[in-house]
Amino acid sequence: MKVFSFIFSVLFGVMLFSFTVANAATTTCSFTRDLEIGSTGEDVRCLQKYLNGNGFKIASTGVGAPGSETNLLRDLTKQAIIKWQVANGISPATGTFGSKSRAKYSELINKTTQIPSSTVVNTPASSVASINSPVSSVSTTKQKEAENLIKKAIDAVEDADDQIDDARDDGVDIDAADESLDDARSDLFEAVDSYFSRNYDKAIEHADDAYDNAQDAYEDAGGKTDEDEADNAIDEADDAIADAEDKIDAADDKDKDVEEAEDILKEAQEKLDDANDAYDDEDFEEAIKLAEDAEDLADDAVDAIGENSDKDDAQEAMDDAEEAIADAEDEIDDADGSTTNAKKYLKKAETALNNAEDSYDDKEYEDAKEYAEDAESYAQDAVDAL
């Protein structure tokens, strides 16, 4: 049930707030200037530590990640600042840490230090005991890693829950998915219990298991994960770039001017490199966007040497087919007599157009054009049958 994820998320948030207020060592910084892209200094490093320690992670691994903060403000830090600004109602959220941001930071720090350290909420007995005990020697980095993984697992459970509901509505067998989701929920409870017992290594382990089981449930119910989509998008962009390179080389051999195409292709490769970096950082949504941008640029590079006429022809044929089908539908709706045969032809037209779109997506442009022409012909047959 989706209500599980909502309630669990809220309870974890409330418990986490109490736990943080009672025990966390808040990163306190002194900001006396605006910080923006290109800024350097220890105030930048302190800001990165603050963001990493308060749910606005610069990066999961590598430069900027918890424990690897730097004194240079670059794009990843800017993106984390924007998320922090949005979360705290700072408008416009520009990514520049200016006077409004400094004021909000001071307000948040002051609120944290003014709340009595004894503040707690009702939680399971094992959690309450640990919350009031002395601060653990486990590093803040481990604590934040466990916290972020638990939140990630909660989101994964909710996504799996939604996917299973959709699969159930479609009559798909969901027994395996339900079993995996039950395992994910059990692991999630273990992760939270370990977190509030300050056993962060165990919390990380259970949260990882919860996430993996939730992902299994999602896939068992027919869902396609962001990681899968990012992987496919990167592969498609890689293929598009390789295809563009071949066409540019062939055009160069024919003494065509390929300088513009090569510049565009270089930009495509840079986008693909960024997509791979985002994938490694498990920012799969960003990886998908960058990979799609890379593929589009690869197509633009081919366009720059005039080698995409087949693609343009296919698109034009598909547009014509869509228009013909729409016209046929209107004719059928307005017809007074029997429309049985017309609807049969219309169904064939729609199937042919779907095949054209699939071929187009697979970059089989000649096949796409043929299917589209068939679709237009069937649409005309539908009108003739009235």
Short mmCIF file of C-alpha atoms in Angstrom, two decimals, residues 22-385:
data_model
loop_
_atom_site.label_atom_id
_atom_site.label_comp_id
_atom_site.label_asym_id
_atom_site.label_seq_id
_atom_site.Cartn_x
_atom_site.Cartn_y
_atom_site.Cartn_z
CA ALA A 22 19.63 16.27 20.20
CA ASN A 23 23.04 15.12 19.05
CA ALA A 24 24.32 16.43 15.71
CA ALA A 25 27.40 18.60 15.60
CA THR A 26 26.19 21.34 13.23
CA THR A 27 28.68 22.74 10.77
CA THR A 28 28.97 26.46 11.62
CA CYS A 29 30.49 28.77 9.06
CA SER A 30 31.32 32.46 8.83
CA PHE A 31 30.12 33.99 5.56
CA THR A 32 31.12 37.60 4.86
CA ARG A 33 30.84 37.73 1.07
CA ASP A 34 28.79 36.45 -1.84
CA LEU A 35 29.86 33.00 -3.03
CA GLU A 36 29.33 32.09 -6.67
CA ILE A 37 30.81 30.02 -9.51
CA GLY A 38 34.59 30.47 -9.39
CA SER A 39 34.76 31.57 -5.73
CA THR A 40 37.62 30.02 -3.74
CA GLY A 41 38.41 29.92 -0.04
CA GLU A 42 37.78 28.08 3.19
CA ASP A 43 34.29 29.60 3.40
CA VAL A 44 33.48 27.62 0.24
CA ARG A 45 34.77 24.43 1.85
CA CYS A 46 32.70 25.14 4.97
CA LEU A 47 29.61 25.74 2.84
CA GLN A 48 30.16 22.41 1.08
CA LYS A 49 30.44 20.64 4.42
CA TYR A 50 27.25 22.31 5.62
CA LEU A 51 25.35 21.32 2.48
CA ASN A 52 26.68 17.75 2.57
CA GLY A 53 25.72 17.44 6.21
CA ASN A 54 22.18 18.74 5.82
CA GLY A 55 20.70 16.71 2.98
CA PHE A 56 22.00 18.71 -0.01
CA LYS A 57 24.91 16.54 -1.05
CA ILE A 58 27.41 18.03 -3.51
CA ALA A 59 28.30 14.60 -4.89
CA SER A 60 27.99 10.97 -3.83
CA THR A 61 31.62 10.15 -4.56
CA GLY A 62 34.76 11.95 -5.65
CA VAL A 63 35.38 15.70 -5.51
CA GLY A 64 32.84 17.52 -3.35
CA ALA A 65 31.50 14.36 -1.70
CA PRO A 66 31.31 14.15 2.12
CA GLY A 67 34.88 14.06 3.37
CA SER A 68 36.23 15.33 0.02
CA GLU A 69 35.03 18.93 0.14
CA THR A 70 37.10 21.54 -1.72
CA ASN A 71 37.71 25.28 -1.52
CA LEU A 72 36.45 25.87 -5.09
CA LEU A 73 32.80 26.58 -5.95
CA ARG A 74 31.88 24.91 -9.21
CA ASP A 75 28.71 23.65 -10.90
CA LEU A 76 27.95 20.76 -8.48
CA THR A 77 28.12 23.11 -5.52
CA LYS A 78 25.93 25.62 -7.36
CA GLN A 79 23.30 22.93 -7.98
CA ALA A 80 23.34 21.94 -4.29
CA ILE A 81 22.93 25.61 -3.30
CA ILE A 82 19.94 25.93 -5.64
CA LYS A 83 18.27 22.90 -4.02
CA TRP A 84 18.95 24.35 -0.55
CA GLN A 85 17.56 27.73 -1.62
CA VAL A 86 14.40 26.18 -3.06
CA ALA A 87 13.89 24.08 0.10
CA ASN A 88 14.22 27.21 2.26
CA GLY A 89 12.01 29.51 0.19
CA ILE A 90 14.77 31.75 -1.15
CA SER A 91 13.72 33.35 -4.44
CA PRO A 92 15.13 33.55 -6.97
CA ALA A 93 17.14 30.36 -6.43
CA THR A 94 20.18 31.38 -8.48
CA GLY A 95 22.88 29.21 -6.97
CA THR A 96 24.74 32.30 -5.73
CA PHE A 97 25.12 32.27 -1.93
CA GLY A 98 24.33 35.94 -1.36
CA SER A 99 22.85 38.12 1.38
CA LYS A 100 19.45 36.34 1.47
CA SER A 101 21.15 32.96 1.73
CA ARG A 102 23.52 34.15 4.47
CA ALA A 103 20.57 35.49 6.45
CA LYS A 104 18.63 32.24 6.08
CA TYR A 105 21.73 30.23 7.05
CA SER A 106 22.14 32.29 10.23
CA GLU A 107 18.45 31.85 11.05
CA LEU A 108 18.66 28.07 10.65
CA ILE A 109 21.86 27.77 12.68
CA ASN A 110 20.43 29.91 15.49
CA LYS A 111 17.22 27.84 15.61
CA THR A 112 19.24 24.64 15.87
CA THR A 113 21.40 25.88 18.72
CA GLN A 114 18.43 27.31 20.66
CA ILE A 115 16.39 24.07 20.79
CA PRO A 116 16.96 22.12 24.05
CA SER A 117 19.14 19.08 23.54
CA SER A 118 16.69 16.92 25.46
CA THR A 119 13.99 17.31 22.78
CA VAL A 120 12.87 13.88 21.56
CA VAL A 121 9.75 12.27 20.11
CA ASN A 122 8.08 8.95 20.86
CA THR A 123 9.98 6.27 18.97
CA PRO A 124 10.58 2.53 19.41
CA ALA A 125 12.27 1.74 22.73
CA SER A 126 15.54 0.74 21.13
CA SER A 127 15.68 4.09 19.33
CA VAL A 128 14.82 6.25 22.35
CA ALA A 129 17.54 4.68 24.42
CA SER A 130 20.15 5.39 21.79
CA ILE A 131 18.98 8.95 21.11
CA ASN A 132 19.61 10.02 24.70
CA SER A 133 22.98 8.30 24.95
CA PRO A 134 26.30 10.12 24.48
CA VAL A 135 27.23 11.12 20.94
CA SER A 136 28.76 8.21 19.05
CA SER A 137 32.32 8.30 17.74
CA VAL A 138 31.06 7.15 14.35
CA SER A 139 31.86 9.81 11.78
CA THR A 140 29.26 12.28 10.62
CA THR A 141 30.01 11.10 7.09
CA LYS A 142 28.80 7.57 7.91
CA GLN A 143 25.71 8.96 9.62
CA LYS A 144 24.77 11.11 6.63
CA GLU A 145 25.43 8.26 4.22
CA ALA A 146 23.07 6.03 6.18
CA GLU A 147 20.44 8.77 6.36
CA ASN A 148 20.58 9.46 2.61
CA LEU A 149 20.43 5.76 1.74
CA ILE A 150 17.36 5.29 3.95
CA LYS A 151 15.61 8.18 2.21
CA LYS A 152 16.60 6.70 -1.15
CA ALA A 153 15.19 3.32 -0.10
CA ILE A 154 11.90 4.93 1.00
CA ASP A 155 11.54 6.54 -2.43
CA ALA A 156 12.33 3.22 -4.13
CA VAL A 157 9.69 1.42 -2.07
CA GLU A 158 7.11 4.04 -3.04
CA ASP A 159 8.02 3.75 -6.74
CA ALA A 160 7.76 -0.05 -6.56
CA ASP A 161 4.40 0.25 -4.80
CA ASP A 162 3.06 2.45 -7.61
CA GLN A 163 4.41 0.14 -10.32
CA ILE A 164 2.87 -2.92 -8.66
CA ASP A 165 -0.52 -1.16 -8.50
CA ASP A 166 -0.28 -0.38 -12.23
CA ALA A 167 0.71 -3.98 -13.01
CA ARG A 168 -2.15 -5.33 -10.91
CA ASP A 169 -4.62 -3.12 -12.81
CA ASP A 170 -3.23 -4.52 -16.08
CA GLY A 171 -3.67 -8.11 -14.91
CA VAL A 172 0.07 -8.82 -14.64
CA ASP A 173 1.30 -11.52 -12.24
CA ILE A 174 2.79 -9.59 -9.31
CA ASP A 175 3.54 -12.39 -6.83
CA ALA A 176 7.32 -12.09 -7.21
CA ALA A 177 7.11 -8.29 -7.04
CA ASP A 178 5.02 -8.41 -3.84
CA GLU A 179 7.52 -10.77 -2.23
CA SER A 180 10.46 -8.50 -3.09
CA LEU A 181 8.56 -5.47 -1.81
CA ASP A 182 7.84 -7.19 1.51
CA ASP A 183 11.58 -7.91 1.82
CA ALA A 184 12.34 -4.26 1.04
CA ARG A 185 10.01 -3.03 3.78
CA SER A 186 11.51 -5.44 6.31
CA ASP A 187 15.03 -4.28 5.39
CA LEU A 188 13.91 -0.68 5.68
CA PHE A 189 12.70 -1.16 9.26
CA GLU A 190 16.02 -2.84 10.11
CA ALA A 191 17.90 0.08 8.55
CA VAL A 192 16.03 2.67 10.61
CA ASP A 193 16.40 0.68 13.82
CA SER A 194 20.15 0.40 13.19
CA TYR A 195 20.38 4.11 12.35
CA PHE A 196 18.84 5.20 15.65
CA SER A 197 21.02 2.68 17.48
CA ARG A 198 23.98 4.48 15.86
CA ASN A 199 25.08 1.33 14.10
CA TYR A 200 25.58 3.20 10.83
CA ASP A 201 27.38 0.40 9.02
CA LYS A 202 24.42 -1.90 9.62
CA ALA A 203 22.00 0.87 8.67
CA ILE A 204 23.84 1.35 5.38
CA GLU A 205 23.83 -2.40 4.73
CA HIS A 206 20.08 -2.76 5.42
CA ALA A 207 19.22 0.38 3.45
CA ASP A 208 21.19 -0.95 0.48
CA ASP A 209 19.30 -4.24 0.72
CA ALA A 210 15.98 -2.37 0.96
CA TYR A 211 16.80 -0.35 -2.13
CA ASP A 212 17.91 -3.42 -4.10
CA ASN A 213 14.78 -5.38 -3.16
CA ALA A 214 12.56 -2.41 -4.02
CA GLN A 215 14.29 -2.15 -7.40
CA ASP A 216 13.72 -5.89 -7.94
CA ALA A 217 10.04 -5.43 -7.08
CA TYR A 218 9.78 -2.51 -9.48
CA GLU A 219 11.36 -4.50 -12.33
CA ASP A 220 9.36 -7.67 -11.51
CA ALA A 221 6.23 -5.56 -11.94
CA GLY A 222 7.35 -4.46 -15.39
CA GLY A 223 8.97 -1.18 -14.43
CA LYS A 224 12.03 0.25 -16.08
CA THR A 225 14.42 1.89 -13.62
CA ASP A 226 16.14 5.23 -14.14
CA GLU A 227 19.42 3.32 -14.11
CA ASP A 228 18.20 1.09 -16.98
CA GLU A 229 16.97 4.09 -18.95
CA ALA A 230 20.22 5.96 -18.37
CA ASP A 231 22.21 2.92 -19.49
CA ASN A 232 20.13 2.65 -22.67
CA ALA A 233 20.32 6.38 -23.35
CA ILE A 234 24.10 6.35 -23.04
CA ASP A 235 24.36 3.34 -25.37
CA GLU A 236 22.15 5.04 -27.94
CA ALA A 237 24.16 8.25 -27.74
CA ASP A 238 27.38 6.27 -28.10
CA ASP A 239 26.00 4.56 -31.22
CA ALA A 240 24.82 7.87 -32.66
CA ILE A 241 28.24 9.45 -32.17
CA ALA A 242 29.99 6.45 -33.75
CA ASP A 243 27.59 6.61 -36.71
CA ALA A 244 28.18 10.35 -37.07
CA GLU A 245 31.96 9.84 -37.00
CA ASP A 246 31.70 7.32 -39.84
CA LYS A 247 29.57 9.68 -41.93
CA ILE A 248 31.85 12.64 -41.26
CA ASP A 249 34.92 10.58 -42.23
CA ALA A 250 33.18 9.49 -45.44
CA ALA A 251 32.25 13.08 -46.23
CA ASP A 252 35.81 14.21 -45.55
CA ASP A 253 37.11 11.58 -47.98
CA LYS A 254 34.85 13.18 -50.61
CA ASP A 255 36.45 16.57 -49.87
CA LYS A 256 33.31 17.96 -48.23
CA ASP A 257 33.62 20.74 -45.64
CA VAL A 258 33.22 18.92 -42.32
CA GLU A 259 34.65 21.48 -39.92
CA GLU A 260 31.27 22.51 -38.49
CA ALA A 261 30.20 18.88 -38.17
CA GLU A 262 33.40 17.99 -36.31
CA ASP A 263 32.89 20.87 -33.86
CA ILE A 264 29.32 19.74 -33.16
CA LEU A 265 30.45 16.14 -32.76
CA LYS A 266 33.12 17.21 -30.27
CA GLU A 267 30.39 18.90 -28.22
CA ALA A 268 28.32 15.69 -28.45
CA GLN A 269 31.24 13.67 -27.06
CA GLU A 270 31.67 16.10 -24.18
CA LYS A 271 27.97 15.73 -23.34
CA LEU A 272 28.34 11.96 -23.43
CA ASP A 273 31.37 12.16 -21.10
CA ASP A 274 29.27 14.26 -18.70
CA ALA A 275 26.46 11.68 -18.96
CA ASN A 276 28.87 8.91 -17.99
CA ASP A 277 30.11 10.97 -15.03
CA ALA A 278 26.51 11.55 -13.88
CA TYR A 279 25.82 7.82 -14.25
CA ASP A 280 28.86 7.00 -12.11
CA ASP A 281 27.53 9.44 -9.49
CA GLU A 282 24.15 7.61 -9.69
CA ASP A 283 22.43 10.80 -10.87
CA PHE A 284 20.53 8.80 -13.48
CA GLU A 285 18.00 11.50 -14.43
CA GLU A 286 20.85 13.88 -15.26
CA ALA A 287 22.64 11.09 -17.14
CA ILE A 288 19.53 10.50 -19.29
CA LYS A 289 19.19 14.20 -20.11
CA LEU A 290 22.86 14.58 -21.02
CA ALA A 291 22.86 11.40 -23.11
CA GLU A 292 19.80 12.57 -25.04
CA ASP A 293 21.51 15.92 -25.62
CA ALA A 294 24.57 14.07 -26.90
CA GLU A 295 22.45 12.03 -29.31
CA ASP A 296 20.71 15.15 -30.60
CA LEU A 297 24.07 16.82 -31.17
CA ALA A 298 25.31 13.76 -33.06
CA ASP A 299 22.29 14.06 -35.34
CA ASP A 300 23.03 17.77 -35.74
CA ALA A 301 26.59 16.91 -36.76
CA VAL A 302 25.27 14.62 -39.49
CA ASP A 303 22.81 17.32 -40.56
CA ALA A 304 25.74 19.70 -40.93
CA ILE A 305 27.13 17.57 -43.78
CA GLY A 306 23.72 16.95 -45.35
CA GLU A 307 23.59 13.23 -44.61
CA ASN A 308 20.23 13.01 -42.87
CA SER A 309 17.92 13.28 -45.88
CA ASP A 310 16.53 9.77 -45.19
CA LYS A 311 15.60 10.84 -41.68
CA ASP A 312 13.87 13.98 -42.95
CA ASP A 313 12.00 11.99 -45.61
CA ALA A 314 10.82 9.49 -42.99
CA GLN A 315 9.61 12.25 -40.69
CA GLU A 316 7.73 13.94 -43.54
CA ALA A 317 6.07 10.63 -44.52
CA MET A 318 5.04 10.03 -40.91
CA ASP A 319 3.55 13.53 -40.66
CA ASP A 320 1.56 12.90 -43.86
CA ALA A 321 0.32 9.56 -42.50
CA GLU A 322 -0.79 11.12 -39.21
CA GLU A 323 -2.74 13.78 -41.11
CA ALA A 324 -4.34 11.16 -43.39
CA ILE A 325 -5.39 9.05 -40.39
CA ALA A 326 -6.87 12.07 -38.64
CA ASP A 327 -8.85 12.94 -41.79
CA ALA A 328 -10.08 9.33 -42.09
CA GLU A 329 -11.22 9.34 -38.46
CA ASP A 330 -13.23 12.49 -39.11
CA GLU A 331 -14.80 10.96 -42.21
CA ILE A 332 -15.76 7.81 -40.30
CA ASP A 333 -17.26 9.82 -37.42
CA ASP A 334 -19.41 11.79 -39.89
CA ALA A 335 -20.48 8.75 -41.97
CA ASP A 336 -24.16 7.74 -42.01
CA GLY A 337 -23.84 4.17 -43.33
CA SER A 338 -21.81 1.15 -42.27
CA THR A 339 -18.25 1.93 -41.21
CA THR A 340 -17.07 -1.64 -40.45
CA ASN A 341 -14.68 -1.99 -43.41
CA ALA A 342 -13.46 1.57 -43.03
CA LYS A 343 -12.55 0.93 -39.39
CA LYS A 344 -10.62 -2.20 -40.40
CA TYR A 345 -8.52 -0.18 -42.82
CA LEU A 346 -8.08 2.54 -40.21
CA LYS A 347 -6.78 -0.04 -37.73
CA LYS A 348 -4.24 -1.21 -40.32
CA ALA A 349 -3.20 2.39 -40.87
CA GLU A 350 -2.63 2.97 -37.17
CA THR A 351 -0.61 -0.26 -36.88
CA ALA A 352 1.54 0.73 -39.86
CA LEU A 353 2.16 4.17 -38.33
CA ASN A 354 3.19 2.58 -35.03
CA ASN A 355 5.66 0.40 -36.95
CA ALA A 356 6.97 3.52 -38.69
CA GLU A 357 7.53 5.26 -35.38
CA ASP A 358 9.34 2.22 -33.94
CA SER A 359 11.59 2.02 -37.01
CA TYR A 360 12.26 5.76 -36.79
CA ASP A 361 13.28 5.43 -33.14
CA ASP A 362 15.63 2.61 -34.17
CA LYS A 363 17.10 4.93 -36.86
CA GLU A 364 15.84 2.63 -39.65
CA TYR A 365 14.62 5.58 -41.67
CA GLU A 366 13.95 3.82 -44.96
CA ASP A 367 11.74 1.25 -43.21
CA ALA A 368 10.03 4.05 -41.30
CA LYS A 369 9.24 5.82 -44.57
CA GLU A 370 7.78 2.66 -46.13
CA TYR A 371 5.59 1.93 -43.11
CA ALA A 372 4.40 5.54 -43.07
CA GLU A 373 3.49 5.40 -46.76
CA ASP A 374 1.56 2.17 -46.11
CA ALA A 375 -0.25 3.91 -43.26
CA GLU A 376 -1.26 6.79 -45.50
CA SER A 377 -2.47 4.33 -48.14
CA TYR A 378 -4.58 2.39 -45.62
CA ALA A 379 -6.07 5.65 -44.37
CA GLN A 380 -7.14 6.47 -47.92
CA ASP A 381 -8.61 2.95 -48.27
CA ALA A 382 -10.62 3.61 -45.11
CA VAL A 383 -12.13 6.73 -46.67
CA ASP A 384 -12.82 4.89 -49.95
CA ALA A 385 -14.63 2.13 -48.06
#
